Tab-separated table of C-alpha atoms and ligand atoms in Angstrom:
chain	number	residue	atom	x	y	z
A	1	MET	CA	103.131	103.659	96.304
A	2	LYS	CA	102.784	100.672	98.616
A	3	SER	CA	102.413	101.309	102.313
A	4	LEU	CA	104.343	99.380	104.911
A	5	VAL	CA	101.153	97.549	105.899
A	6	GLN	CA	100.681	96.328	102.329
A	7	TYR	CA	104.289	95.249	102.333
A	8	ILE	CA	103.844	93.231	105.522
A	9	LEU	CA	100.675	91.595	104.201
A	10	GLU	CA	102.414	90.532	101.033
A	11	ARG	CA	105.089	87.885	100.985
A	12	ILE	CA	108.252	88.940	99.256
A	13	ARG	CA	108.511	86.797	96.171
A	14	PRO	CA	111.837	85.129	95.395
A	15	LEU	CA	113.692	86.894	92.596
A	16	PRO	CA	113.050	85.231	89.236
A	17	ASN	CA	116.008	83.646	87.455
A	18	ASN	CA	118.293	86.178	85.766
A	19	THR	CA	116.888	89.033	87.841
A	20	THR	CA	119.160	90.842	90.273
A	21	GLY	CA	117.979	92.551	93.436
A	22	LEU	CA	119.609	94.802	96.006
A	23	ILE	CA	118.319	95.999	99.345
A	24	VAL	CA	119.809	99.303	100.497
A	25	PHE	CA	119.612	100.094	104.201
A	26	ASP	CA	120.122	103.290	106.116
A	27	ILE	CA	121.830	102.558	109.457
A	28	ASP	CA	120.811	104.928	112.256
A	29	ASP	CA	117.246	104.396	113.462
A	30	THR	CA	116.731	101.894	110.634
A	31	ILE	CA	119.119	98.975	111.309
A	32	LEU	CA	119.921	100.017	114.851
A	33	LYS	CA	119.479	102.656	117.486
A	34	VAL	CA	122.686	104.116	118.835
A	35	ASP	CA	123.089	104.711	122.536
A	36	PRO	CA	122.869	108.527	122.680
A	37	LYS	CA	125.568	108.493	125.353
A	38	LEU	CA	128.021	107.065	122.774
A	39	MET	CA	127.190	109.215	119.750
A	40	SER	CA	125.627	112.639	119.592
A	41	VAL	CA	125.283	115.486	117.135
A	42	TYR	CA	126.261	118.885	118.532
A	43	LYS	CA	124.199	121.872	117.472
A	44	ASN	CA	125.798	125.292	117.646
A	45	GLU	CA	123.176	127.835	116.764
A	46	PRO	CA	124.795	131.288	116.590
A	47	GLY	CA	124.350	133.120	119.882
A	48	LYS	CA	123.225	130.010	121.779
A	49	SER	CA	125.126	127.466	123.845
A	50	GLU	CA	125.913	124.048	122.366
A	51	LYS	CA	122.983	121.640	122.317
A	52	VAL	CA	123.493	117.860	122.365
A	53	LEU	CA	121.122	115.945	120.054
A	54	SER	CA	120.522	112.218	119.594
A	55	THR	CA	120.546	110.995	115.968
A	56	GLU	CA	116.754	110.814	116.128
A	57	GLU	CA	116.441	114.401	117.385
A	58	PHE	CA	118.846	115.495	114.666
A	59	ALA	CA	116.785	113.789	111.941
A	60	LYS	CA	113.694	115.661	113.138
A	61	ASP	CA	115.375	119.025	113.709
A	62	PRO	CA	113.996	121.471	111.116
A	63	ASP	CA	117.345	123.310	110.966
A	64	ALA	CA	119.062	120.075	109.866
A	65	ALA	CA	117.112	120.187	106.585
A	66	ASP	CA	118.400	123.667	105.763
A	67	PRO	CA	121.632	123.497	103.692
A	68	ASN	CA	122.488	127.047	104.837
A	69	LYS	CA	122.626	125.862	108.459
A	70	LYS	CA	124.899	122.904	107.842
A	71	SER	CA	127.742	124.616	109.710
A	72	TRP	CA	125.622	124.683	112.889
A	73	PHE	CA	126.009	120.937	113.285
A	74	ASP	CA	129.166	119.218	114.508
A	75	PHE	CA	129.515	115.480	113.849
A	76	ARG	CA	132.800	114.927	115.678
A	77	ASP	CA	131.644	111.654	117.278
A	78	PHE	CA	130.886	110.267	113.821
A	79	ARG	CA	134.441	110.976	112.617
A	80	ASP	CA	136.070	108.980	115.405
A	81	PRO	CA	136.575	105.413	114.073
A	82	ILE	CA	136.679	103.822	117.545
A	83	LYS	CA	133.428	105.476	118.608
A	84	VAL	CA	131.896	104.617	115.245
A	85	TYR	CA	132.762	100.930	115.605
A	86	GLN	CA	131.553	100.820	119.219
A	87	SER	CA	128.347	102.668	118.397
A	88	ILE	CA	127.369	99.952	115.943
A	89	MET	CA	128.422	96.956	118.019
A	90	ALA	CA	126.607	98.349	121.096
A	91	GLY	CA	123.581	99.481	119.066
A	92	THR	CA	120.078	98.206	119.751
A	93	PRO	CA	118.902	96.262	116.671
A	94	LEU	CA	115.566	97.420	115.228
A	95	ILE	CA	114.038	94.008	114.772
A	96	LYS	CA	111.043	94.923	112.596
A	97	ASN	CA	113.331	96.531	110.026
A	98	LEU	CA	115.821	93.679	110.217
A	99	ARG	CA	112.963	91.257	109.464
A	100	ILE	CA	112.427	93.190	106.217
A	101	MET	CA	116.137	92.709	105.493
A	102	ASP	CA	115.878	88.966	106.279
A	103	ASP	CA	112.922	88.524	103.942
A	104	TYR	CA	114.632	90.205	101.024
A	105	ILE	CA	117.922	88.377	101.535
A	106	GLU	CA	116.046	85.081	101.723
A	107	ALA	CA	114.328	86.091	98.456
A	108	GLY	CA	117.747	86.392	96.802
A	109	TYR	CA	118.558	90.080	97.164
A	110	ASP	CA	122.032	91.428	97.917
A	111	PHE	CA	122.538	93.942	100.744
A	112	CYS	CA	124.371	97.241	101.067
A	113	PHE	CA	124.168	100.242	103.390
A	114	LEU	CA	123.637	103.916	102.588
A	115	THR	CA	124.226	106.205	105.538
A	116	ALA	CA	124.772	109.916	106.130
A	117	ARG	CA	127.652	109.003	108.440
A	118	GLY	CA	131.355	109.201	107.567
A	119	CYS	CA	134.014	106.533	108.267
A	120	GLU	CA	132.833	104.303	105.428
A	121	GLU	CA	135.533	101.648	105.875
A	122	THR	CA	135.022	101.363	109.651
A	123	ILE	CA	131.290	100.940	109.148
A	124	LYS	CA	131.831	98.146	106.622
A	125	THR	CA	133.825	96.229	109.236
A	126	ALA	CA	131.422	96.997	112.076
A	127	LEU	CA	128.250	96.038	110.188
A	128	ASP	CA	129.891	92.859	108.946
A	129	ASP	CA	130.487	91.951	112.606
A	130	PHE	CA	127.063	93.158	113.792
A	131	LEU	CA	124.578	91.917	111.206
A	132	ARG	CA	123.026	88.465	111.093
A	133	VAL	CA	120.349	87.162	108.725
A	134	ARG	CA	117.637	84.967	110.184
A	135	ASN	CA	116.633	81.860	108.264
A	136	ARG	CA	112.869	81.939	107.706
A	137	ASN	CA	112.344	78.246	108.448
A	138	ASP	CA	114.644	77.194	111.249
A	139	LYS	CA	115.237	80.744	112.652
A	140	SER	CA	118.984	80.152	112.719
A	141	LEU	CA	121.252	83.176	112.353
A	142	ARG	CA	124.145	83.507	109.926
A	143	LYS	CA	126.540	86.211	108.819
A	144	LEU	CA	125.718	87.960	105.547
A	145	GLY	CA	128.944	86.878	103.828
A	146	ASP	CA	128.999	87.599	100.081
A	147	THR	CA	125.454	88.980	100.208
A	148	PHE	CA	126.896	92.116	101.862
A	149	LYS	CA	128.147	94.186	98.923
A	150	LYS	CA	130.800	96.376	100.518
A	151	THR	CA	131.846	98.069	97.277
A	152	LEU	CA	128.260	99.278	96.808
A	153	SER	CA	127.950	100.488	100.432
A	154	HIS	CA	128.305	104.207	101.020
A	155	ALA	CA	128.758	106.638	103.901
A	156	ILE	CA	128.064	109.910	102.126
A	157	ASN	CA	129.875	112.139	104.617
A	158	ASP	CA	133.147	110.221	104.489
A	159	ASP	CA	136.000	112.736	104.684
A	160	GLN	CA	138.090	110.794	102.135
A	161	LYS	CA	135.395	110.797	99.477
A	162	ASN	CA	133.244	113.283	97.667
A	163	TYR	CA	129.583	112.514	97.186
A	164	PRO	CA	127.831	115.140	95.057
A	165	GLY	CA	124.651	116.819	96.317
A	166	LYS	CA	123.546	119.863	98.294
A	167	SER	CA	121.982	117.924	101.157
A	168	ASP	CA	122.297	114.456	102.659
A	169	SER	CA	118.982	113.500	101.035
A	170	GLU	CA	120.230	114.591	97.629
A	171	ARG	CA	123.520	112.721	98.103
A	172	LYS	CA	121.651	109.561	99.070
A	173	ALA	CA	119.330	109.967	96.074
A	174	ASN	CA	122.352	110.273	93.769
A	175	VAL	CA	123.811	107.022	95.103
A	176	LEU	CA	120.431	105.309	94.620
A	177	LYS	CA	120.323	106.445	90.978
A	178	TYR	CA	123.670	104.748	90.423
A	179	LEU	CA	122.625	101.544	92.236
A	180	CYS	CA	119.410	101.325	90.205
A	181	LYS	CA	121.517	101.082	87.033
A	182	LYS	CA	123.443	98.125	88.440
A	183	TYR	CA	120.489	96.031	89.638
A	184	ASP	CA	117.115	95.065	88.157
A	185	LYS	CA	115.302	95.731	91.437
A	186	VAL	CA	116.408	98.014	94.252
A	187	VAL	CA	114.667	98.452	97.597
A	188	PHE	CA	115.655	101.359	99.852
A	189	VAL	CA	114.758	101.450	103.563
A	190	ASP	CA	115.255	104.653	105.607
A	191	ASP	CA	113.597	106.174	108.685
A	192	ASP	CA	114.089	109.817	107.674
A	193	THR	CA	111.116	111.314	105.826
A	194	LYS	CA	113.419	113.696	103.912
A	195	ASN	CA	115.405	110.781	102.482
A	196	VAL	CA	112.290	108.746	101.725
A	197	THR	CA	110.725	111.696	99.883
A	198	ALA	CA	113.891	112.486	97.910
A	199	ALA	CA	114.192	108.823	96.862
A	200	ARG	CA	110.516	108.601	95.852
A	201	ASN	CA	110.804	111.849	93.897
A	202	LEU	CA	113.422	110.207	91.683
A	203	ARG	CA	110.519	108.199	90.191
A	204	ILE	CA	112.838	105.393	89.148
A	205	PRO	CA	110.669	102.441	88.047
A	206	ASN	CA	112.919	99.732	89.537
A	207	LEU	CA	113.288	101.502	92.911
A	208	ARG	CA	110.975	100.704	95.801
A	209	VAL	CA	111.195	102.934	98.852
A	210	ILE	CA	110.119	101.755	102.310
A	211	LYS	CA	109.837	104.073	105.301
A	212	ALA	CA	111.436	102.186	108.199
A	213	TRP	CA	109.569	101.364	111.381
A	214	GLU	CA	110.555	103.769	114.141
A	215	GLU	CA	110.458	101.306	117.039
B	301	LIG	MG1	118.386	107.106	109.768
């Protein structure tokens, strides 16, 4: 498995003719950092008062990995389309990870997102407005346009849809399996170790998994 350092030292080679590529990005703490004042996860451990967690604290909370404790966590902010849109537009871009996105898009890869959030349709609109690709040579910015594959983008906790899997990591892994059948090369970038491990454990030959930079 290649480390991030090896990745940075290598140049991403342009896709050969007749080869398709897709880069799949997690959103929170991978593409952007949400202002914790706008979006929080609420933890209600039985017998304790409600605790407010940032998305980062939630990702690292050991109880969040336990499917039996799923009911402890309340994601009400993530179900509110206005807050969801604002949280993305006001998010702090994580530049090092976005440079990875730029490099792959410049190499001919398509883009989609794969997030544990809900509100899939709102996120498609918000990311379309938020994201820009940087041209490697003249550093100009442009919208993703057709490179952004909205039909392949998934928010696995969308209330209108049903994504199979016992945990968020398993649901994400199931989506990746499907995407790997549609493209010759798939690259998945996520900050959450649980998701990275679940994706690597699929052992799909055309799937490359990159642990996102945290800062
Ligand atoms: Mg994340």
